[in-house]
Coordinates of N, CA and C in Angstrom, one line a residue:
Chain A
S1 N 0.9 -1.2 0.0 CA 0.0 0.0 0.0 C 0.9 1.2 0.0
Y2 N 0.3 2.3 -0.6 CA 1.1 3.6 -0.7 C 1.2 4.2 0.7
E3 N 2.4 4.8 0.9 CA 2.6 5.5 2.2 C 3.2 6.9 2.0
L4 N 2.9 7.8 2.8 CA 3.6 9.1 2.8 C 4.3 9.2 4.1
T5 N 5.6 9.6 4.0 CA 6.5 9.6 5.2 C 6.9 11.0 5.5
Q6 N 6.7 11.5 6.7 CA 7.2 12.8 7.1 C 8.1 12.7 8.3
P7 N 9.1 13.6 8.5 CA 9.9 13.5 9.7 C 9.0 14.0 10.9
P8 N 9.2 13.4 12.0 CA 8.3 13.7 13.2 C 8.4 15.2 13.6
S9 N 9.6 15.7 13.4 CA 9.8 17.1 14.0 C 10.7 17.9 13.0
A10 N 10.5 19.2 13.2 CA 11.3 20.2 12.5 C 11.4 21.4 13.3
S11 N 12.4 22.2 13.1 CA 12.5 23.5 13.9 C 13.1 24.6 13.0
A12 N 12.8 25.8 13.5 CA 13.4 27.0 12.8 C 13.4 28.1 13.8
S13 N 14.3 29.0 13.7 CA 14.4 30.2 14.5 C 13.4 31.2 13.9
P14 N 12.9 32.1 14.7 CA 12.0 33.2 14.1 C 12.8 33.9 13.0
G15 N 12.1 34.1 11.9 CA 12.6 34.9 10.8 C 13.4 34.0 9.8
Q16 N 13.7 32.7 10.2 CA 14.4 31.8 9.3 C 13.4 31.0 8.5
T17 N 13.9 30.2 7.6 CA 13.1 29.4 6.7 C 13.0 27.9 7.3
A18 N 11.7 27.4 7.3 CA 11.5 26.0 7.7 C 11.1 25.2 6.5
N19 N 11.7 24.0 6.3 CA 11.3 23.1 5.3 C 10.8 21.8 5.9
I20 N 9.7 21.4 5.4 CA 9.1 20.1 5.9 C 8.8 19.2 4.7
T21 N 9.4 18.0 4.8 CA 9.3 17.1 3.6 C 8.3 16.0 3.8
C22 N 7.8 15.5 2.7 CA 6.9 14.4 2.6 C 7.3 13.5 1.5
S23 N 7.6 12.2 1.8 CA 8.1 11.3 0.8 C 7.2 10.2 0.5
G24 N 7.2 9.8 -0.8 CA 6.4 8.7 -1.2 C 6.9 8.3 -2.6
Q25 N 6.6 7.0 -3.0 CA 7.1 6.6 -4.3 C 6.5 7.3 -5.4
K26 N 7.3 7.9 -6.2 CA 6.9 8.7 -7.4 C 5.8 9.8 -6.9
L27 N 6.1 10.4 -5.8 CA 5.1 11.4 -5.3 C 5.0 12.5 -6.2
G28 N 6.0 12.8 -7.0 CA 6.0 13.9 -7.9 C 4.9 13.7 -9.0
D29 N 4.5 12.5 -9.2 CA 3.4 12.2 -10.2 C 2.0 12.5 -9.6
K30 N 2.0 12.8 -8.4 CA 0.7 13.1 -7.7 C 0.6 14.5 -7.3
F31 N -0.6 15.0 -7.0 CA -0.8 16.3 -6.4 C -0.8 16.2 -4.9
V32 N -0.1 17.1 -4.2 CA 0.1 17.1 -2.8 C -0.6 18.3 -2.2
S33 N -1.3 18.1 -1.1 CA -1.8 19.2 -0.3 C -1.2 19.2 1.1
W34 N -1.1 20.4 1.7 CA -0.6 20.5 3.1 C -1.6 21.1 4.0
Y35 N -1.6 20.7 5.2 CA -2.5 21.2 6.2 C -1.8 21.6 7.5
Q36 N -2.2 22.6 8.1 CA -1.6 23.1 9.4 C -2.6 22.8 10.5
Q37 N -2.2 22.2 11.5 CA -3.1 22.0 12.7 C -2.4 22.5 14.0
R38 N -3.0 23.6 14.5 CA -2.6 24.1 15.8 C -3.3 23.3 16.9
P39 N -2.7 23.3 18.1 CA -3.3 22.6 19.2 C -4.8 22.9 19.4
G40 N -5.6 21.9 19.5 CA -7.0 22.1 19.8 C -7.8 22.6 18.6
Q41 N -7.2 22.7 17.4 CA -8.0 23.3 16.3 C -8.1 22.2 15.2
S42 N -9.0 22.5 14.3 CA -9.2 21.6 13.1 C -8.1 22.0 12.1
P43 N -7.7 21.0 11.3 CA -6.7 21.3 10.3 C -7.1 22.4 9.3
L44 N -6.1 23.1 8.8 CA -6.3 24.2 7.9 C -5.5 24.0 6.7
L45 N -6.1 24.1 5.5 CA -5.4 23.9 4.2 C -4.5 25.1 4.0
V46 N -3.2 24.8 3.8 CA -2.3 25.9 3.5 C -1.7 25.8 2.1
I47 N -1.6 24.6 1.5 CA -1.1 24.5 0.1 C -1.9 23.4 -0.5
Y48 N -2.3 23.6 -1.8 CA -3.0 22.5 -2.5 C -2.4 22.4 -3.9
E49 N -2.6 21.3 -4.6 CA -2.0 21.0 -5.9 C -0.6 21.4 -5.9
D50 N 0.2 20.9 -5.0 CA 1.6 21.1 -4.8 C 2.1 22.5 -4.4
K51 N 1.5 23.5 -5.0 CA 2.2 24.8 -4.7 C 1.2 26.0 -4.7
K52 N -0.1 25.7 -4.8 CA -1.1 26.8 -4.8 C -1.5 27.1 -3.3
R53 N -1.7 28.4 -3.1 CA -2.1 28.9 -1.7 C -3.6 29.3 -1.8
P54 N -4.4 28.8 -0.8 CA -5.8 29.2 -0.7 C -5.8 30.7 -0.3
S55 N -6.9 31.4 -0.6 CA -7.0 32.8 -0.2 C -6.9 32.9 1.3
G56 N -6.1 33.9 1.8 CA -5.9 34.1 3.2 C -4.6 33.5 3.8
I57 N -4.0 32.6 3.0 CA -2.7 32.0 3.5 C -1.6 32.9 3.0
P58 N -0.7 33.3 4.0 CA 0.4 34.2 3.6 C 1.3 33.7 2.6
E59 N 1.9 34.6 1.8 CA 2.9 34.2 0.8 C 4.1 33.5 1.3
R60 N 4.3 33.6 2.6 CA 5.4 32.9 3.3 C 5.3 31.4 3.1
F61 N 4.1 30.9 2.8 CA 3.9 29.5 2.7 C 4.0 29.1 1.2
S62 N 4.9 28.2 0.9 CA 5.0 27.7 -0.5 C 5.3 26.2 -0.6
G63 N 5.1 25.6 -1.7 CA 5.2 24.2 -1.8 C 5.9 23.8 -3.1
S64 N 6.5 22.6 -3.1 CA 7.1 22.1 -4.3 C 6.9 20.6 -4.3
N65 N 7.0 19.9 -5.4 CA 6.9 18.5 -5.5 C 7.6 17.9 -6.7
S66 N 8.5 17.0 -6.5 CA 9.3 16.5 -7.6 C 9.9 15.1 -7.1
G67 N 10.0 14.2 -8.1 CA 10.6 12.9 -7.7 C 9.8 12.2 -6.7
N68 N 10.4 11.9 -5.6 CA 9.8 11.2 -4.5 C 9.5 12.1 -3.3
T69 N 9.7 13.4 -3.4 CA 9.6 14.3 -2.3 C 8.8 15.6 -2.6
A70 N 7.9 15.9 -1.7 CA 7.2 17.1 -1.7 C 7.7 17.9 -0.5
T71 N 7.8 19.2 -0.7 CA 8.3 20.1 0.4 C 7.4 21.3 0.7
L72 N 7.1 21.5 1.9 CA 6.4 22.7 2.4 C 7.5 23.6 2.9
T73 N 7.5 24.8 2.4 CA 8.5 25.8 2.8 C 7.8 27.0 3.5
I74 N 8.2 27.3 4.7 CA 7.7 28.5 5.4 C 8.8 29.4 5.6
S75 N 8.8 30.6 4.9 CA 9.8 31.6 5.0 C 9.5 32.6 6.1
E76 N 10.5 33.2 6.6 CA 10.3 34.2 7.7 C 9.4 33.7 8.8
T77 N 9.8 32.5 9.3 CA 9.0 31.8 10.3 C 8.6 32.6 11.5
Q78 N 7.4 32.5 11.9 CA 6.9 33.2 13.1 C 6.4 32.2 14.1
A79 N 6.3 32.7 15.4 CA 5.9 31.9 16.5 C 4.5 31.3 16.2
L80 N 3.6 32.0 15.5 CA 2.3 31.5 15.2 C 2.3 30.3 14.2
D81 N 3.5 30.1 13.6 CA 3.6 29.0 12.6 C 3.8 27.6 13.3
E82 N 4.0 27.7 14.6 CA 4.2 26.5 15.4 C 2.9 25.6 15.3
A83 N 3.0 24.4 14.8 CA 1.9 23.6 14.6 C 2.4 22.2 14.1
V84 N 1.4 21.3 13.9 CA 1.7 20.1 13.2 C 1.3 20.2 11.7
Y85 N 2.1 19.8 10.8 CA 1.8 19.9 9.4 C 1.7 18.6 8.8
Y86 N 0.6 18.4 8.0 CA 0.3 17.1 7.4 C 0.3 17.2 5.9
C87 N 0.9 16.3 5.2 CA 0.8 16.3 3.7 C -0.3 15.3 3.4
Q88 N -0.8 15.4 2.2 CA -1.9 14.6 1.7 C -1.8 14.3 0.3
A89 N -2.1 13.1 -0.2 CA -2.1 12.8 -1.6 C -3.1 11.7 -1.9
W90 N -3.4 11.5 -3.1 CA -4.4 10.6 -3.5 C -3.8 9.3 -4.1
D91 N -4.3 8.2 -3.7 CA -3.8 6.9 -4.2 C -4.9 5.9 -3.8
R92 N -5.8 5.5 -4.7 CA -6.9 4.7 -4.4 C -7.6 5.2 -3.1
G93 N -8.0 6.4 -3.2 CA -8.5 7.1 -2.0 C -7.5 8.1 -1.6
T94 N -7.7 8.7 -0.5 CA -6.7 9.7 -0.1 C -6.0 9.2 1.2
L95 N -4.8 9.8 1.4 CA -4.1 9.4 2.6 C -3.3 10.6 3.1
F96 N -2.9 10.6 4.3 CA -2.1 11.6 5.0 C -0.8 11.1 5.4
G97 N 0.2 12.0 5.5 CA 1.4 11.6 6.1 C 1.2 11.6 7.6
G98 N 2.3 11.2 8.4 CA 2.2 11.1 9.8 C 2.3 12.4 10.6
G99 N 2.6 13.5 9.9 CA 2.6 14.8 10.5 C 4.0 15.1 11.0
T100 N 4.3 16.4 10.9 CA 5.6 17.0 11.4 C 5.3 18.1 12.3
T101 N 5.8 18.0 13.5 CA 5.6 19.1 14.5 C 6.7 20.2 14.2
L102 N 6.3 21.4 13.9 CA 7.2 22.5 13.7 C 7.4 23.3 15.0
T103 N 8.6 23.4 15.4 CA 8.9 24.2 16.6 C 9.6 25.4 16.2
V104 N 9.2 26.6 16.6 CA 9.8 27.8 16.3 C 10.6 28.3 17.6
L105 N 11.9 28.1 17.5 CA 12.7 28.3 18.7 C 13.0 29.8 19.0
Chain B
Q1 N -20.5 31.3 2.6 CA -19.5 30.8 3.5 C -19.9 29.3 3.8
I2 N -18.9 28.5 3.7 CA -19.1 27.1 3.9 C -18.8 26.7 5.3
T3 N -19.8 26.0 5.9 CA -19.6 25.5 7.3 C -20.0 24.0 7.3
L4 N -19.4 23.3 8.2 CA -19.8 21.9 8.4 C -19.7 21.6 9.9
K5 N -20.6 20.8 10.4 CA -20.7 20.5 11.8 C -21.1 19.0 12.0
E6 N -20.3 18.4 12.8 CA -20.5 17.0 13.1 C -21.3 16.8 14.4
S7 N -22.2 15.8 14.4 CA -23.0 15.6 15.6 C -23.1 14.1 15.8
G8 N -23.3 13.7 17.0 CA -23.5 12.2 17.3 C -23.1 11.9 18.7
P9 N -23.1 10.6 19.0 CA -22.7 10.2 20.4 C -21.2 10.5 20.7
T10 N -21.0 10.8 22.0 CA -19.6 11.1 22.4 C -19.0 9.9 23.1
L11 N -19.9 8.9 23.6 CA -19.4 7.7 24.2 C -20.0 6.5 23.6
M12 N -19.2 5.6 23.3 CA -19.7 4.3 22.7 C -19.1 3.1 23.5
R13 N -19.9 2.0 23.4 CA -19.4 0.8 24.0 C -18.8 -0.1 22.9
P14 N -17.8 -0.9 23.3 CA -17.2 -1.8 22.3 C -18.3 -2.7 21.6
T15 N -18.2 -2.9 20.3 CA -19.1 -3.6 19.4 C -20.3 -2.8 18.9
Q16 N -20.5 -1.7 19.5 CA -21.6 -0.9 19.0 C -21.3 -0.3 17.7
T17 N -22.4 0.2 17.0 CA -22.2 0.9 15.7 C -22.3 2.4 15.9
L18 N -21.4 3.1 15.4 CA -21.3 4.6 15.5 C -22.0 5.2 14.3
T19 N -22.9 6.1 14.6 CA -23.5 6.9 13.5 C -23.3 8.4 13.8
L20 N -22.6 9.1 12.9 CA -22.4 10.5 13.0 C -23.1 11.2 11.8
T21 N -23.5 12.4 12.1 CA -24.2 13.3 11.1 C -23.3 14.5 10.8
C22 N -23.1 14.8 9.6 CA -22.5 16.1 9.2 C -23.6 17.0 8.6
T23 N -23.8 18.1 9.2 CA -24.8 19.1 8.7 C -24.0 20.3 8.2
F24 N -24.2 20.6 6.9 CA -23.4 21.6 6.3 C -24.3 22.7 5.7
S25 N -23.6 23.8 5.4 CA -24.3 25.0 4.7 C -23.3 25.7 3.8
G26 N -23.7 26.4 2.9 CA -22.9 27.2 2.0 C -22.6 26.4 0.7
F27 N -23.1 25.2 0.6 CA -22.9 24.5 -0.7 C -24.0 23.4 -0.7
S28 N -24.2 22.7 -1.8 CA -25.2 21.8 -2.0 C -24.8 20.6 -2.8
F29 N -25.4 19.5 -2.6 CA -25.1 18.3 -3.4 C -25.8 18.4 -4.8
N30 N -26.6 19.4 -4.9 CA -27.2 19.7 -6.3 C -26.1 20.3 -7.2
T31 N -25.0 20.6 -6.7 CA -23.9 21.1 -7.6 C -22.9 20.0 -8.0
D32 N -22.7 19.9 -9.3 CA -21.7 18.9 -9.8 C -20.4 19.1 -9.1
G33 N -19.8 17.9 -8.7 CA -18.4 17.9 -8.2 C -18.3 18.0 -6.7
V34 N -19.4 18.4 -6.0 CA -19.4 18.5 -4.6 C -19.2 17.1 -3.9
G35 N -18.3 17.1 -2.9 CA -18.1 15.9 -2.1 C -18.0 16.3 -0.6
V36 N -18.3 15.3 0.2 CA -18.1 15.4 1.7 C -17.4 14.2 2.2
G37 N -16.4 14.4 2.9 CA -15.6 13.3 3.4 C -15.5 13.2 4.9
W38 N -15.0 12.1 5.4 CA -14.8 11.9 6.9 C -13.3 11.6 7.1
V39 N -12.8 12.3 8.1 CA -11.4 12.1 8.6 C -11.4 11.9 10.1
R40 N -10.6 11.1 10.6 CA -10.5 11.0 12.1 C -9.1 11.2 12.6
Q41 N -9.0 11.4 13.9 CA -7.7 11.7 14.5 C -7.7 11.2 15.9
P42 N -7.1 10.0 16.2 CA -6.9 9.6 17.6 C -6.2 10.6 18.4
P43 N -6.4 10.6 19.7 CA -5.7 11.6 20.5 C -4.2 11.5 20.4
G44 N -3.6 12.7 20.0 CA -2.1 12.7 19.9 C -1.6 12.0 18.6
A45 N -2.4 11.6 17.7 CA -2.0 10.9 16.6 C -2.3 11.6 15.3
A46 N -2.0 11.0 14.2 CA -2.2 11.6 12.9 C -3.6 11.5 12.3
L47 N -3.8 12.3 11.3 CA -5.1 12.2 10.5 C -5.2 10.9 9.8
E48 N -6.4 10.4 9.7 CA -6.7 9.2 8.9 C -8.0 9.4 8.1
W49 N -7.9 9.3 6.8 CA -9.1 9.4 5.9 C -9.9 8.2 6.1
L50 N -11.2 8.4 6.1 CA -12.1 7.2 6.3 C -13.0 7.0 5.0
A51 N -13.7 8.0 4.6 CA -14.7 7.8 3.5 C -15.1 9.2 2.9
L52 N -15.7 9.1 1.7 CA -16.3 10.3 1.1 C -17.4 9.9 0.2
I53 N -18.3 10.9 0.0 CA -19.4 10.7 -0.9 C -19.5 11.9 -1.8
Y54 N -19.8 11.7 -3.1 CA -19.9 12.8 -4.0 C -21.4 13.1 -4.3
W55 N -21.6 14.2 -5.0 CA -22.9 14.7 -5.4 C -23.7 13.6 -6.2
N56 N -22.9 12.8 -7.0 CA -23.6 11.8 -7.8 C -23.8 10.4 -7.1
D57 N -23.6 10.4 -5.8 CA -23.7 9.3 -4.9 C -22.6 8.3 -5.0
D58 N -21.5 8.7 -5.8 CA -20.3 7.9 -5.8 C -19.7 7.9 -4.4
K59 N -19.3 6.7 -3.9 CA -18.7 6.6 -2.6 C -17.3 6.0 -2.6
R60 N -16.5 6.4 -1.7 CA -15.1 5.9 -1.6 C -14.8 5.6 -0.2
Y61 N -14.2 4.5 0.1 CA -13.8 4.1 1.5 C -12.4 3.8 1.6
S62 N -11.9 4.0 2.8 CA -10.5 3.6 3.2 C -10.4 2.1 3.0
P63 N -9.4 1.6 2.2 CA -9.3 0.2 2.0 C -9.2 -0.6 3.3
V64 N -8.5 0.0 4.3 CA -8.3 -0.7 5.6 C -9.5 -0.9 6.4
L65 N -10.5 0.0 6.3 CA -11.7 0.0 7.1 C -13.0 -0.2 6.3
K66 N -12.8 -0.5 5.1 CA -14.0 -0.5 4.2 C -15.1 -1.4 4.6
S67 N -14.8 -2.5 5.2 CA -15.8 -3.5 5.6 C -16.7 -2.9 6.7
R68 N -16.2 -1.9 7.4 CA -17.0 -1.4 8.6 C -17.7 -0.1 8.4
L69 N -17.5 0.5 7.2 CA -17.9 1.9 7.0 C -19.1 1.9 6.0
T70 N -20.0 2.9 6.3 CA -21.0 3.2 5.3 C -21.2 4.8 5.4
V71 N -21.4 5.4 4.2 CA -21.6 6.8 4.1 C -22.8 7.0 3.2
T72 N -23.7 7.9 3.6 CA -24.9 8.2 2.8 C -25.2 9.7 2.9
K73 N -26.0 10.2 2.0 CA -26.3 11.6 2.0 C -27.8 11.8 1.9
D74 N -28.2 13.0 2.5 CA -29.6 13.4 2.4 C -29.5 14.8 1.8
T75 N -29.7 14.9 0.5 CA -29.5 16.1 -0.2 C -30.5 17.2 0.3
S76 N -31.7 16.8 0.6 CA -32.7 17.8 1.0 C -32.4 18.4 2.3
K77 N -31.7 17.7 3.2 CA -31.4 18.2 4.5 C -30.0 18.8 4.6
N78 N -29.2 18.7 3.5 CA -27.8 19.1 3.5 C -27.0 18.3 4.6
Q79 N -27.2 17.0 4.6 CA -26.6 16.2 5.6 C -25.9 15.0 5.0
V80 N -24.8 14.5 5.7 CA -24.2 13.3 5.3 C -24.1 12.4 6.6
L81 N -24.5 11.2 6.4 CA -24.4 10.2 7.6 C -23.3 9.3 7.4
F82 N -22.6 9.1 8.5 CA -21.4 8.2 8.5 C -21.6 7.1 9.6
S83 N -21.4 5.9 9.2 CA -21.5 4.8 10.2 C -20.3 3.9 10.2
M84 N -19.9 3.5 11.4 CA -18.8 2.5 11.6 C -19.3 1.5 12.5
T85 N -19.2 0.2 12.1 CA -19.6 -0.9 12.9 C -18.5 -1.4 13.8
N86 N -19.0 -2.2 14.8 CA -18.1 -2.9 15.6 C -17.0 -2.0 16.2
M87 N -17.4 -1.0 16.9 CA -16.5 0.0 17.5 C -15.6 -0.7 18.5
D88 N -14.4 -0.2 18.6 CA -13.3 -0.7 19.5 C -12.6 0.5 20.2
P89 N -12.1 0.3 21.4 CA -11.4 1.4 22.0 C -10.3 2.1 21.1
L90 N -9.8 1.3 20.2 CA -8.8 1.9 19.2 C -9.5 2.9 18.2
D91 N -10.8 2.9 18.2 CA -11.5 3.8 17.3 C -11.8 5.2 18.0
T92 N -11.3 5.3 19.3 CA -11.5 6.5 20.0 C -10.7 7.6 19.2
A93 N -11.4 8.7 18.8 CA -10.8 9.7 18.0 C -11.7 10.9 17.9
T94 N -11.2 12.0 17.4 CA -12.0 13.1 16.9 C -12.3 12.8 15.4
Y95 N -13.6 12.9 15.1 CA -14.1 12.6 13.8 C -14.5 14.0 13.1
Y96 N -13.9 14.2 12.0 CA -14.1 15.5 11.2 C -14.9 15.2 9.9
C97 N -15.8 16.1 9.6 CA -16.3 16.0 8.2 C -15.7 17.2 7.4
V98 N -15.5 16.9 6.1 CA -14.7 17.9 5.3 C -15.4 18.1 4.0
H99 N -15.2 19.2 3.4 CA -15.7 19.5 2.0 C -14.6 19.4 1.0
L100 N -15.0 18.8 -0.2 CA -14.0 18.8 -1.3 C -14.8 18.9 -2.6
L101 N -14.0 19.2 -3.6 CA -14.6 19.3 -4.9 C -14.0 18.4 -5.9
D102 N -14.8 17.6 -6.6 CA -14.4 16.9 -7.8 C -13.4 15.7 -7.6
Y103 N -13.0 15.1 -8.7 CA -12.2 14.0 -8.7 C -10.8 14.4 -9.1
C104 N -9.8 13.5 -9.0 CA -8.5 13.7 -9.6 C -8.6 13.7 -11.1
S105 N -7.8 14.6 -11.7 CA -7.7 14.6 -13.2 C -6.2 14.8 -13.5
V106 N -5.9 14.9 -14.7 CA -4.5 15.1 -15.1 C -4.0 16.4 -14.5
T107 N -4.9 17.4 -14.4 CA -4.4 18.8 -14.0 C -4.7 19.1 -12.6
S108 N -5.5 18.3 -11.9 CA -5.8 18.7 -10.5 C -6.3 17.5 -9.7
C109 N -6.3 17.7 -8.4 CA -6.8 16.7 -7.5 C -7.5 17.4 -6.4
P110 N -8.6 16.8 -5.8 CA -9.3 17.5 -4.8 C -8.5 17.7 -3.5
Y111 N -8.9 18.6 -2.7 CA -8.3 18.9 -1.4 C -9.4 19.2 -0.4
F112 N -9.1 19.1 0.9 CA -10.2 19.4 1.9 C -10.0 20.9 2.3
D113 N -10.9 21.7 1.7 CA -10.7 23.1 1.9 C -11.5 23.7 3.0
H114 N -12.5 22.9 3.5 CA -13.2 23.3 4.7 C -13.4 22.1 5.6
W115 N -13.2 22.3 6.9 CA -13.3 21.3 7.9 C -14.3 21.6 9.0
G116 N -15.0 20.6 9.5 CA -15.9 20.9 10.6 C -15.0 21.0 11.9
Q117 N -15.6 21.3 13.0 CA -14.9 21.5 14.3 C -14.5 20.2 14.9
G118 N -15.1 19.1 14.4 CA -14.7 17.7 14.9 C -15.6 17.4 16.1
T119 N -15.7 16.1 16.3 CA -16.4 15.6 17.5 C -15.7 14.4 18.0
L120 N -15.4 14.5 19.3 CA -14.6 13.4 20.0 C -15.5 12.2 20.3
V121 N -15.2 11.1 19.8 CA -15.9 9.9 20.2 C -15.0 9.0 21.0
T122 N -15.5 8.6 22.2 CA -14.7 7.7 23.0 C -15.3 6.4 23.1
V123 N -14.5 5.3 22.9 CA -15.1 4.0 23.0 C -14.5 3.3 24.2
S124 N -15.4 3.0 25.1 CA -14.9 2.4 26.4 C -16.0 1.5 27.0
S125 N -15.6 0.5 27.7 CA -16.6 -0.4 28.3 C -16.9 0.1 29.7

């Protein structure tokens, strides 16, 4: 069965860039979405179709997808970006990665 | 403005059947491409997709849980019903309903652009 693999944790200092990866076999052939989940809240879509931002999501959030890896990049990281980030792709239904906890130190 | 809200029991006993209702507004199953899905999240764990239903009554289920799941819609009430049989303590989770549009194509794939607030279902004897 298809799997999406994310590192359990990532960190960045305020103002720096954070990169969160999501890996899967030939993931670049699929469309990837990313969700942000703050504690106690429902997930929020931050990137869809690899690199598109929904209205209201800051330009600091960007995405890419190639080969076996999709990447969510958060530039000029802020304390409010601390959250768990999930990638999502479709393969005989949809599936999520295991989530990456971003800490802004 | 699209909103979704889950409702149903908060406490279940093992072997019982869970039935949740998603009541939504801001969109309709009378619109081509509309879909509503279900996603759950055990405490402290990752998201897990469960099921979805489209405007045309096409239904998709998680291969892992397919034998236990049923999803139906009531277009006139703007509701989606979700059932899971033979509940187990491992099914303890927050259950979310989500909105999506359309199927995957060469140029796009659906995403969950609106989420309900979620409802915590605890399974315990």
